[in-house]
Amino acid sequence: MRTGQTIDRRVTAGVVALAAIAILLGGAVAGLLTEAASNWAGAVAAFDGYMARVVRFTLWQAALSTILSVLPAIAVARALSRHPAFPGRGLILRLFAVPLALPAIVAALGVLALYGRAGYFAGIFSSLSGQAWPGAYGLSGILVAHVFFNLPLATRLFVEALDTVPADQWRLASQLGMRAGPSFRFVEWPVIRAALPGVAGLVFMLCITSFTIVLTLGGGPRATTLEVAIYQALRFDFDPARAVALTALQILLTAIVVAVLARLGANAVGDANLSVASPRVRDATPTETLLNSLVIALALLFVAGPMLATVLAGLQADLGRLAGESAVLKATATSLVLAILSALLAALLSLSLVMARRALQLQRRAGQRTLLERLTDTGAGFVLVVPSIVIGAGWFILLRYTGNVFLLAPVMVVTVNAVMAMPFAVRAIRPAYDAASERHEKLCALLGIAGRDRFRLIDWPALRRPLFTALAFAMALSLGDLGVIALFGSDAVQTLPYLLLARMGSYRTADAAGLALLLGLLCLALMTLADRLGRNRYD
Amino acid sequence: MRSTISYLLGVAALAFPFAAMAAEKLTIYTYDSFTAEWGPGPQVEKAFEAECACDVEFVSVADGVALLNRVKLEGAATKADVVLGLDTNLTAEAKATGLFAPHGLNAENLAVPEGWGDDTFLPYDYGYFAVVYDTEKLKTPPASLKELVEGDPEQKIVIQDPRTSTPGLGLLLWVRAVYGDKAPEAWAKLKGRVLTATPGWSEAYGLFTKGEAPMVFSYTTSPAYHMIAEKTERYQAASFPEGHYLQVEVAGITTTGAKNPLATKFMAFMVTPAFQDVIPETQWMLPAAKTSKPLNPAFDKLVKPAKTLAFSPQEVAANRKAWVDEWLSVMSQ
């Protein structure tokens, strides 16, 4: 009876979600290939010594960025999770979502405001080293910016995973008198380890595709990623075959890394019992409290520094005029509508995948994972390493004769942003869903609760908070990328980031700084709202 | 009842001119900074619509390169009557598509340096590339391209990457035009002064105004924006006696537009004062034809190049890839 209708329906939902992703990617590739026709010379010629150097640098910077973001994030997440009443904890977690919403150039300028040649710290660094501070350019600059983006992201995802530790385990640990060490080993590490491949894989994908950060802070073309080469292939020499070949290479490299990362992980051993304990039992000695506070403070300083610089720059702008401009108001509305639509779509698709994966895992019980299960697991994540300019160009080619292509631009933006946000949303939802399923699956089967009733009564209370987190993440992300509409026409999608980049491109740097501030505040407001809505009655 | 009738009449009255306009429509593909609310698009649209009693529709894509790619992909089925926003580094490739028709207009009275002999594309503005510097940070700016190349490596410049950016390609061509086959050696020297090569103009100019470097690669007209809009003379362009590299922005009629009489009308309108008056203080480029009144005096203070440097569109099309690869191999050592 266990593999009854419920599970099948969950699998069906997952298959539908996978099909949606497949259509989005397949369509883009098909489009580019029809245009590439038989001209593969450029694609073949792309694989030379230069490309080998590009690949080496791409992997090197992505690996370093991942390690430097994820390892400290474990410490920060653990510290935050052990102190549920840490002053400003909620605000810190919300602030940690803001970098995601910032266009790369805004973050780069924020980082440079601190560590650049003219940065606030340049004087200190110069007097320490005895020579003029050369600024954070080259690999160090790239790494600082990537950690700024990804440390907070990884922290949030780890906190989300740690929140799935049943309260009973905390209580037991406390009753057994476990100190920080044993409690980490027996309670926290298993959960972190289960989440590690997913989080590290996500960060790796975000760093391997870095473009603006790498070129702006890289100090010259020695710092070049595959993404730059793909972009180049679709610009001056419009060579779809080469773009497809390089994208395939990027996917292959990522697949290898993700496969290696998967070996680091382990399946979380959930708790099949219902939690009865109060969720607020955490013991920490004064020393540990001090250390944890220090860890949190350092992370906060690192992340808040560039944000504070962005705020200070934004305050120089004529904010009153900006906020009253009809273009700004319209762009804010457009941003919100597009972001909400893509966030809802992303959450729906992600939930389908998460449920399908769990259902397939339960069906299997033992033995090898099927291809379908693997696809619902990490497969979908690979859309992140397909550059949006590739998706945009491919779909433009397919749709170009359908009439008003520019009317399709908003549809493209919503779909692509939704699919790009899925890897984030999946990671936010999955630990909670799997933990809840571990606890309730048998009970549901026993009581014959399935379908909508099950979702409403059993899953929703456990999923409410992570679902809203996923929505907020997806919205923050969707405020960003616009590469997909480069060819479609921009009239219908003049969002806030779009307006920001447009102002920056026409000497209006103060306006751009002001808009960056507005964008950050908007993101913070969305996060606060998601937190409020996601709060359970009992929290 | 009466209100219903008057409402219906009102709707009819509104609908009628739209029906009439639909027949007389001109579709112009351009890039989005042209149609931005501070760009020339809105004023140009208003002025031309008043003259032609027609409806102008702009479709704006990311930039000039995306513009060419879009037209190429749409081929003969393109809805564009006019494509506005290519530059002379792209026109050879654009012509090779066979998607553009001769403009058939007299190009004698244009104000573009070196004259104009292209029968397919007409210019609407032009500018000279230049090194723009911060007078508060740099007391003695480089007095020539040679001084820029060989100067103090501690005084940095932010440039754009020629693989992704039009000005970036401009600097590459400038160095080529002055140094010829010795260009790689010049880049090897200049490399030490390059703080970074950004993906586009915006990022480079952003770093420059943030004070990260005292110099940026931009246009001779950049200081005009700061003088007029910000009332400051802090940012100035350096004059190089070797000459400055020229960028001309053009428009052309597509094979679709060849069937629409409004397309030729628009091209003729483009080189009249009604269009050209708008250019200087929206595009921050120089007008390609006569304006009705003299430009803002700030424009008189700009660097006037002693010599104009430019490769022909054919030379650029034939060599761009090789030159960019050469640049890459020097710069990534």
mmCIF file of N, CA, C and O in Angstrom, chain B residues 17-80:
data_model
loop_
_atom_site.group_PDB
_atom_site.id
_atom_site.type_symbol
_atom_site.label_atom_id
_atom_site.label_comp_id
_atom_site.label_asym_id
_atom_site.label_seq_id
_atom_site.Cartn_x
_atom_site.Cartn_y
_atom_site.Cartn_z
ATOM 1 N N PRO B 17 -8.632 57.431 -35.537
ATOM 2 C CA PRO B 17 -7.256 57.823 -35.879
ATOM 3 C C PRO B 17 -6.255 56.668 -35.711
ATOM 4 O O PRO B 17 -5.308 56.568 -36.465
ATOM 5 N N PHE B 18 -6.516 55.776 -34.740
ATOM 6 C CA PHE B 18 -5.602 54.648 -34.569
ATOM 7 C C PHE B 18 -5.622 53.770 -35.804
ATOM 8 O O PHE B 18 -4.588 53.325 -36.280
ATOM 9 N N ALA B 19 -6.847 53.558 -36.325
ATOM 10 C CA ALA B 19 -6.968 52.741 -37.522
ATOM 11 C C ALA B 19 -6.215 53.391 -38.664
ATOM 12 O O ALA B 19 -5.511 52.724 -39.426
ATOM 13 N N ALA B 20 -6.337 54.725 -38.755
ATOM 14 C CA ALA B 20 -5.664 55.435 -39.828
ATOM 15 C C ALA B 20 -4.144 55.342 -39.646
ATOM 16 O O ALA B 20 -3.404 55.155 -40.598
ATOM 17 N N MET B 21 -3.708 55.443 -38.372
ATOM 18 C CA MET B 21 -2.268 55.429 -38.100
ATOM 19 C C MET B 21 -1.641 54.083 -38.405
ATOM 20 O O MET B 21 -0.514 54.004 -38.828
ATOM 21 N N ALA B 22 -2.416 53.023 -38.139
ATOM 22 C CA ALA B 22 -1.858 51.692 -38.263
ATOM 23 C C ALA B 22 -1.244 51.483 -39.643
ATOM 24 O O ALA B 22 -0.245 50.786 -39.774
ATOM 25 N N ALA B 23 -1.800 52.106 -40.642
ATOM 26 C CA ALA B 23 -1.273 51.948 -41.988
ATOM 27 C C ALA B 23 0.069 52.654 -42.117
ATOM 28 O O ALA B 23 0.954 52.213 -42.838
ATOM 29 N N GLU B 24 0.230 53.759 -41.393
ATOM 30 C CA GLU B 24 1.434 54.566 -41.524
ATOM 31 C C GLU B 24 2.304 54.377 -40.293
ATOM 32 O O GLU B 24 2.296 55.195 -39.394
ATOM 33 N N LYS B 25 3.002 53.293 -40.275
ATOM 34 C CA LYS B 25 3.803 53.000 -39.092
ATOM 35 C C LYS B 25 5.255 52.772 -39.482
ATOM 36 O O LYS B 25 5.534 52.168 -40.520
ATOM 37 N N LEU B 26 6.154 53.275 -38.660
ATOM 38 C CA LEU B 26 7.576 53.076 -38.918
ATOM 39 C C LEU B 26 8.181 52.348 -37.724
ATOM 40 O O LEU B 26 8.070 52.799 -36.592
ATOM 41 N N THR B 27 8.793 51.212 -37.976
ATOM 42 C CA THR B 27 9.403 50.455 -36.892
ATOM 43 C C THR B 27 10.915 50.634 -36.919
ATOM 44 O O THR B 27 11.557 50.375 -37.936
ATOM 45 N N ILE B 28 11.443 51.126 -35.813
ATOM 46 C CA ILE B 28 12.886 51.369 -35.726
ATOM 47 C C ILE B 28 13.480 50.475 -34.645
ATOM 48 O O ILE B 28 13.045 50.517 -33.500
ATOM 49 N N TYR B 29 14.449 49.667 -35.011
ATOM 50 C CA TYR B 29 15.184 48.897 -34.013
ATOM 51 C C TYR B 29 16.371 49.738 -33.555
ATOM 52 O O TYR B 29 17.091 50.313 -34.381
ATOM 53 N N THR B 30 16.590 49.786 -32.252
ATOM 54 C CA THR B 30 17.719 50.556 -31.750
ATOM 55 C C THR B 30 18.198 49.929 -30.437
ATOM 56 O O THR B 30 17.752 48.854 -30.065
ATOM 57 N N TYR B 31 19.123 50.590 -29.748
ATOM 58 C CA TYR B 31 19.564 50.062 -28.453
ATOM 59 C C TYR B 31 18.886 50.845 -27.344
ATOM 60 O O TYR B 31 18.376 51.939 -27.571
ATOM 61 N N ASP B 32 18.896 50.280 -26.125
ATOM 62 C CA ASP B 32 17.980 50.848 -25.140
ATOM 63 C C ASP B 32 18.423 52.167 -24.521
ATOM 64 O O ASP B 32 17.593 52.878 -23.975
ATOM 65 N N SER B 33 19.704 52.543 -24.622
ATOM 66 C CA SER B 33 20.029 53.855 -24.069
ATOM 67 C C SER B 33 19.551 54.960 -25.021
ATOM 68 O O SER B 33 19.437 56.119 -24.634
ATOM 69 N N PHE B 34 19.233 54.586 -26.272
ATOM 70 C CA PHE B 34 18.675 55.579 -27.196
ATOM 71 C C PHE B 34 17.230 55.902 -26.811
ATOM 72 O O PHE B 34 16.799 57.049 -26.886
ATOM 73 N N THR B 35 16.492 54.873 -26.366
ATOM 74 C CA THR B 35 15.075 55.097 -26.055
ATOM 75 C C THR B 35 14.827 55.389 -24.577
ATOM 76 O O THR B 35 13.692 55.593 -24.180
ATOM 77 N N ALA B 36 15.887 55.399 -23.762
ATOM 78 C CA ALA B 36 15.712 55.724 -22.342
ATOM 79 C C ALA B 36 15.075 57.104 -22.214
ATOM 80 O O ALA B 36 15.165 57.913 -23.132
ATOM 81 N N GLU B 37 14.443 57.379 -21.054
ATOM 82 C CA GLU B 37 13.704 58.649 -20.978
ATOM 83 C C GLU B 37 14.625 59.869 -21.053
ATOM 84 O O GLU B 37 14.193 60.943 -21.423
ATOM 85 N N TRP B 38 15.920 59.668 -20.740
ATOM 86 C CA TRP B 38 16.863 60.781 -20.874
ATOM 87 C C TRP B 38 17.626 60.702 -22.206
ATOM 88 O O TRP B 38 18.447 61.531 -22.506
ATOM 89 N N GLY B 39 17.368 59.662 -22.984
ATOM 90 C CA GLY B 39 18.023 59.504 -24.287
ATOM 91 C C GLY B 39 17.296 60.330 -25.337
ATOM 92 O O GLY B 39 16.300 60.999 -25.048
ATOM 93 N N PRO B 40 17.797 60.314 -26.574
ATOM 94 C CA PRO B 40 17.182 61.116 -27.631
ATOM 95 C C PRO B 40 15.840 60.562 -28.122
ATOM 96 O O PRO B 40 15.036 61.301 -28.698
ATOM 97 N N GLY B 41 15.585 59.267 -27.900
ATOM 98 C CA GLY B 41 14.410 58.603 -28.459
ATOM 99 C C GLY B 41 13.093 59.345 -28.302
ATOM 100 O O GLY B 41 12.436 59.662 -29.297
ATOM 101 N N PRO B 42 12.696 59.657 -27.055
ATOM 102 C CA PRO B 42 11.390 60.294 -26.868
ATOM 103 C C PRO B 42 11.236 61.603 -27.654
ATOM 104 O O PRO B 42 10.199 61.821 -28.288
ATOM 105 N N GLN B 43 12.284 62.463 -27.646
ATOM 106 C CA GLN B 43 12.169 63.745 -28.367
ATOM 107 C C GLN B 43 12.150 63.537 -29.875
ATOM 108 O O GLN B 43 11.411 64.196 -30.600
ATOM 109 N N VAL B 44 12.989 62.592 -30.332
ATOM 110 C CA VAL B 44 13.054 62.317 -31.766
ATOM 111 C C VAL B 44 11.703 61.787 -32.249
ATOM 112 O O VAL B 44 11.178 62.205 -33.287
ATOM 113 N N GLU B 45 11.117 60.904 -31.458
ATOM 114 C CA GLU B 45 9.836 60.307 -31.822
ATOM 115 C C GLU B 45 8.767 61.390 -31.979
ATOM 116 O O GLU B 45 8.050 61.432 -32.968
ATOM 117 N N LYS B 46 8.734 62.296 -30.987
ATOM 118 C CA LYS B 46 7.735 63.354 -30.997
ATOM 119 C C LYS B 46 7.912 64.248 -32.228
ATOM 120 O O LYS B 46 6.960 64.544 -32.951
ATOM 121 N N ALA B 47 9.171 64.645 -32.470
ATOM 122 C CA ALA B 47 9.441 65.562 -33.575
ATOM 123 C C ALA B 47 9.106 64.919 -34.914
ATOM 124 O O ALA B 47 8.499 65.546 -35.788
ATOM 125 N N PHE B 48 9.465 63.640 -35.081
ATOM 126 C CA PHE B 48 9.226 63.022 -36.383
ATOM 127 C C PHE B 48 7.741 62.725 -36.571
ATOM 128 O O PHE B 48 7.199 62.896 -37.667
ATOM 129 N N GLU B 49 7.067 62.322 -35.500
ATOM 130 C CA GLU B 49 5.637 62.032 -35.625
ATOM 131 C C GLU B 49 4.857 63.289 -36.001
ATOM 132 O O GLU B 49 3.885 63.219 -36.755
ATOM 133 N N ALA B 50 5.311 64.455 -35.491
ATOM 134 C CA ALA B 50 4.650 65.705 -35.839
ATOM 135 C C ALA B 50 4.829 65.998 -37.319
ATOM 136 O O ALA B 50 3.952 66.555 -37.986
ATOM 137 N N GLU B 51 5.978 65.614 -37.850
ATOM 138 C CA GLU B 51 6.296 65.933 -39.237
ATOM 139 C C GLU B 51 5.625 64.966 -40.215
ATOM 140 O O GLU B 51 5.179 65.357 -41.280
ATOM 141 N N CYS B 52 5.572 63.685 -39.838
ATOM 142 C CA CYS B 52 5.120 62.673 -40.802
ATOM 143 C C CYS B 52 3.676 62.255 -40.594
ATOM 144 O O CYS B 52 3.115 61.551 -41.413
ATOM 145 N N ALA B 53 3.058 62.700 -39.470
ATOM 146 C CA ALA B 53 1.715 62.238 -39.129
ATOM 147 C C ALA B 53 1.652 60.720 -39.189
ATOM 148 O O ALA B 53 0.769 60.130 -39.809
ATOM 149 N N CYS B 54 2.639 60.091 -38.588
ATOM 150 C CA CYS B 54 2.673 58.636 -38.586
ATOM 151 C C CYS B 54 2.970 58.159 -37.166
ATOM 152 O O CYS B 54 3.113 58.961 -36.256
ATOM 153 N N ASP B 55 3.073 56.867 -37.012
ATOM 154 C CA ASP B 55 3.355 56.302 -35.693
ATOM 155 C C ASP B 55 4.731 55.662 -35.716
ATOM 156 O O ASP B 55 4.994 54.785 -36.531
ATOM 157 N N VAL B 56 5.606 56.143 -34.833
ATOM 158 C CA VAL B 56 6.951 55.567 -34.761
ATOM 159 C C VAL B 56 6.988 54.556 -33.627
ATOM 160 O O VAL B 56 6.576 54.852 -32.508
ATOM 161 N N GLU B 57 7.447 53.357 -33.927
ATOM 162 C CA GLU B 57 7.590 52.364 -32.864
ATOM 163 C C GLU B 57 9.059 51.977 -32.727
ATOM 164 O O GLU B 57 9.692 51.533 -33.683
ATOM 165 N N PHE B 58 9.595 52.209 -31.519
ATOM 166 C CA PHE B 58 10.966 51.790 -31.241
ATOM 167 C C PHE B 58 10.955 50.396 -30.619
ATOM 168 O O PHE B 58 10.139 50.103 -29.754
ATOM 169 N N VAL B 59 11.857 49.553 -31.068
ATOM 170 C CA VAL B 59 12.097 48.285 -30.392
ATOM 171 C C VAL B 59 13.550 48.340 -29.952
ATOM 172 O O VAL B 59 14.450 48.502 -30.784
ATOM 173 N N SER B 60 13.785 48.270 -28.621
ATOM 174 C CA SER B 60 15.163 48.479 -28.186
ATOM 175 C C SER B 60 15.760 47.220 -27.586
ATOM 176 O O SER B 60 15.165 46.588 -26.727
ATOM 177 N N VAL B 61 16.940 46.854 -28.054
ATOM 178 C CA VAL B 61 17.668 45.703 -27.515
ATOM 179 C C VAL B 61 18.874 46.210 -26.726
ATOM 180 O O VAL B 61 19.082 47.413 -26.613
ATOM 181 N N ALA B 62 19.679 45.269 -26.201
ATOM 182 C CA ALA B 62 20.709 45.657 -25.238
ATOM 183 C C ALA B 62 21.714 46.683 -25.774
ATOM 184 O O ALA B 62 21.990 47.680 -25.137
ATOM 185 N N ASP B 63 22.295 46.449 -26.937
ATOM 186 C CA ASP B 63 23.283 47.387 -27.462
ATOM 187 C C ASP B 63 23.483 47.165 -28.963
ATOM 188 O O ASP B 63 22.794 46.342 -29.580
ATOM 189 N N GLY B 64 24.422 47.890 -29.549
ATOM 190 C CA GLY B 64 24.629 47.837 -30.990
ATOM 191 C C GLY B 64 24.937 46.446 -31.512
ATOM 192 O O GLY B 64 24.465 46.052 -32.589
ATOM 193 N N VAL B 65 25.709 45.667 -30.749
ATOM 194 C CA VAL B 65 26.069 44.331 -31.214
ATOM 195 C C VAL B 65 24.848 43.413 -31.188
ATOM 196 O O VAL B 65 24.582 42.668 -32.139
ATOM 197 N N ALA B 66 24.055 43.503 -30.102
ATOM 198 C CA ALA B 66 22.823 42.717 -30.020
ATOM 199 C C ALA B 66 21.880 43.104 -31.147
ATOM 200 O O ALA B 66 21.165 42.264 -31.701
ATOM 201 N N LEU B 67 21.918 44.397 -31.505
ATOM 202 C CA LEU B 67 21.064 44.916 -32.578
ATOM 203 C C LEU B 67 21.374 44.204 -33.894
ATOM 204 O O LEU B 67 20.473 43.714 -34.590
ATOM 205 N N LEU B 68 22.656 44.129 -34.230
ATOM 206 C CA LEU B 68 23.048 43.469 -35.474
ATOM 207 C C LEU B 68 22.679 41.982 -35.426
ATOM 208 O O LEU B 68 22.134 41.435 -36.387
ATOM 209 N N ASN B 69 22.944 41.342 -34.269
ATOM 210 C CA ASN B 69 22.628 39.920 -34.148
ATOM 211 C C ASN B 69 21.129 39.678 -34.321
ATOM 212 O O ASN B 69 20.713 38.722 -34.960
ATOM 213 N N ARG B 70 20.328 40.566 -33.754
ATOM 214 C CA ARG B 70 18.877 40.378 -33.856
ATOM 215 C C ARG B 70 18.434 40.477 -35.317
ATOM 216 O O ARG B 70 17.650 39.663 -35.798
ATOM 217 N N VAL B 71 18.925 41.510 -36.024
ATOM 218 C CA VAL B 71 18.514 41.678 -37.411
ATOM 219 C C VAL B 71 18.983 40.488 -38.249
ATOM 220 O O VAL B 71 18.243 39.956 -39.082
ATOM 221 N N LYS B 72 20.206 40.044 -37.991
ATOM 222 C CA LYS B 72 20.730 38.871 -38.706
ATOM 223 C C LYS B 72 19.822 37.669 -38.499
ATOM 224 O O LYS B 72 19.521 36.935 -39.437
ATOM 225 N N LEU B 73 19.401 37.444 -37.253
ATOM 226 C CA LEU B 73 18.589 36.267 -36.946
ATOM 227 C C LEU B 73 17.207 36.356 -37.556
ATOM 228 O O LEU B 73 16.625 35.357 -37.959
ATOM 229 N N GLU B 74 16.665 37.573 -37.621
ATOM 230 C CA GLU B 74 15.322 37.714 -38.187
ATOM 231 C C GLU B 74 15.366 37.640 -39.702
ATOM 232 O O GLU B 74 14.380 37.294 -40.340
ATOM 233 N N GLY B 75 16.488 37.994 -40.266
ATOM 234 C CA GLY B 75 16.662 37.916 -41.712
ATOM 235 C C GLY B 75 15.665 38.789 -42.453
ATOM 236 O O GLY B 75 15.216 39.820 -41.939
ATOM 237 N N ALA B 76 15.289 38.363 -43.650
ATOM 238 C CA ALA B 76 14.421 39.174 -44.501
ATOM 239 C C ALA B 76 13.047 39.375 -43.867
ATOM 240 O O ALA B 76 12.313 40.277 -44.261
ATOM 241 N N ALA B 77 12.682 38.534 -42.892
ATOM 242 C CA ALA B 77 11.358 38.660 -42.276
ATOM 243 C C ALA B 77 11.325 39.741 -41.204
ATOM 244 O O ALA B 77 10.308 39.918 -40.539
ATOM 245 N N THR B 78 12.425 40.465 -41.008
ATOM 246 C CA THR B 78 12.478 41.430 -39.907
ATOM 247 C C THR B 78 11.381 42.474 -40.021
ATOM 248 O O THR B 78 10.977 42.865 -41.119
ATOM 249 N N LYS B 79 10.889 42.908 -38.842
ATOM 250 C CA LYS B 79 9.860 43.949 -38.822
ATOM 251 C C LYS B 79 10.487 45.329 -38.899
ATOM 252 O O LYS B 79 9.792 46.324 -39.079
ATOM 253 N N ALA B 80 11.811 45.375 -38.712
ATOM 254 C CA ALA B 80 12.463 46.682 -38.680
ATOM 255 C C ALA B 80 12.443 47.338 -40.053
ATOM 256 O O ALA B 80 12.774 46.703 -41.051
#
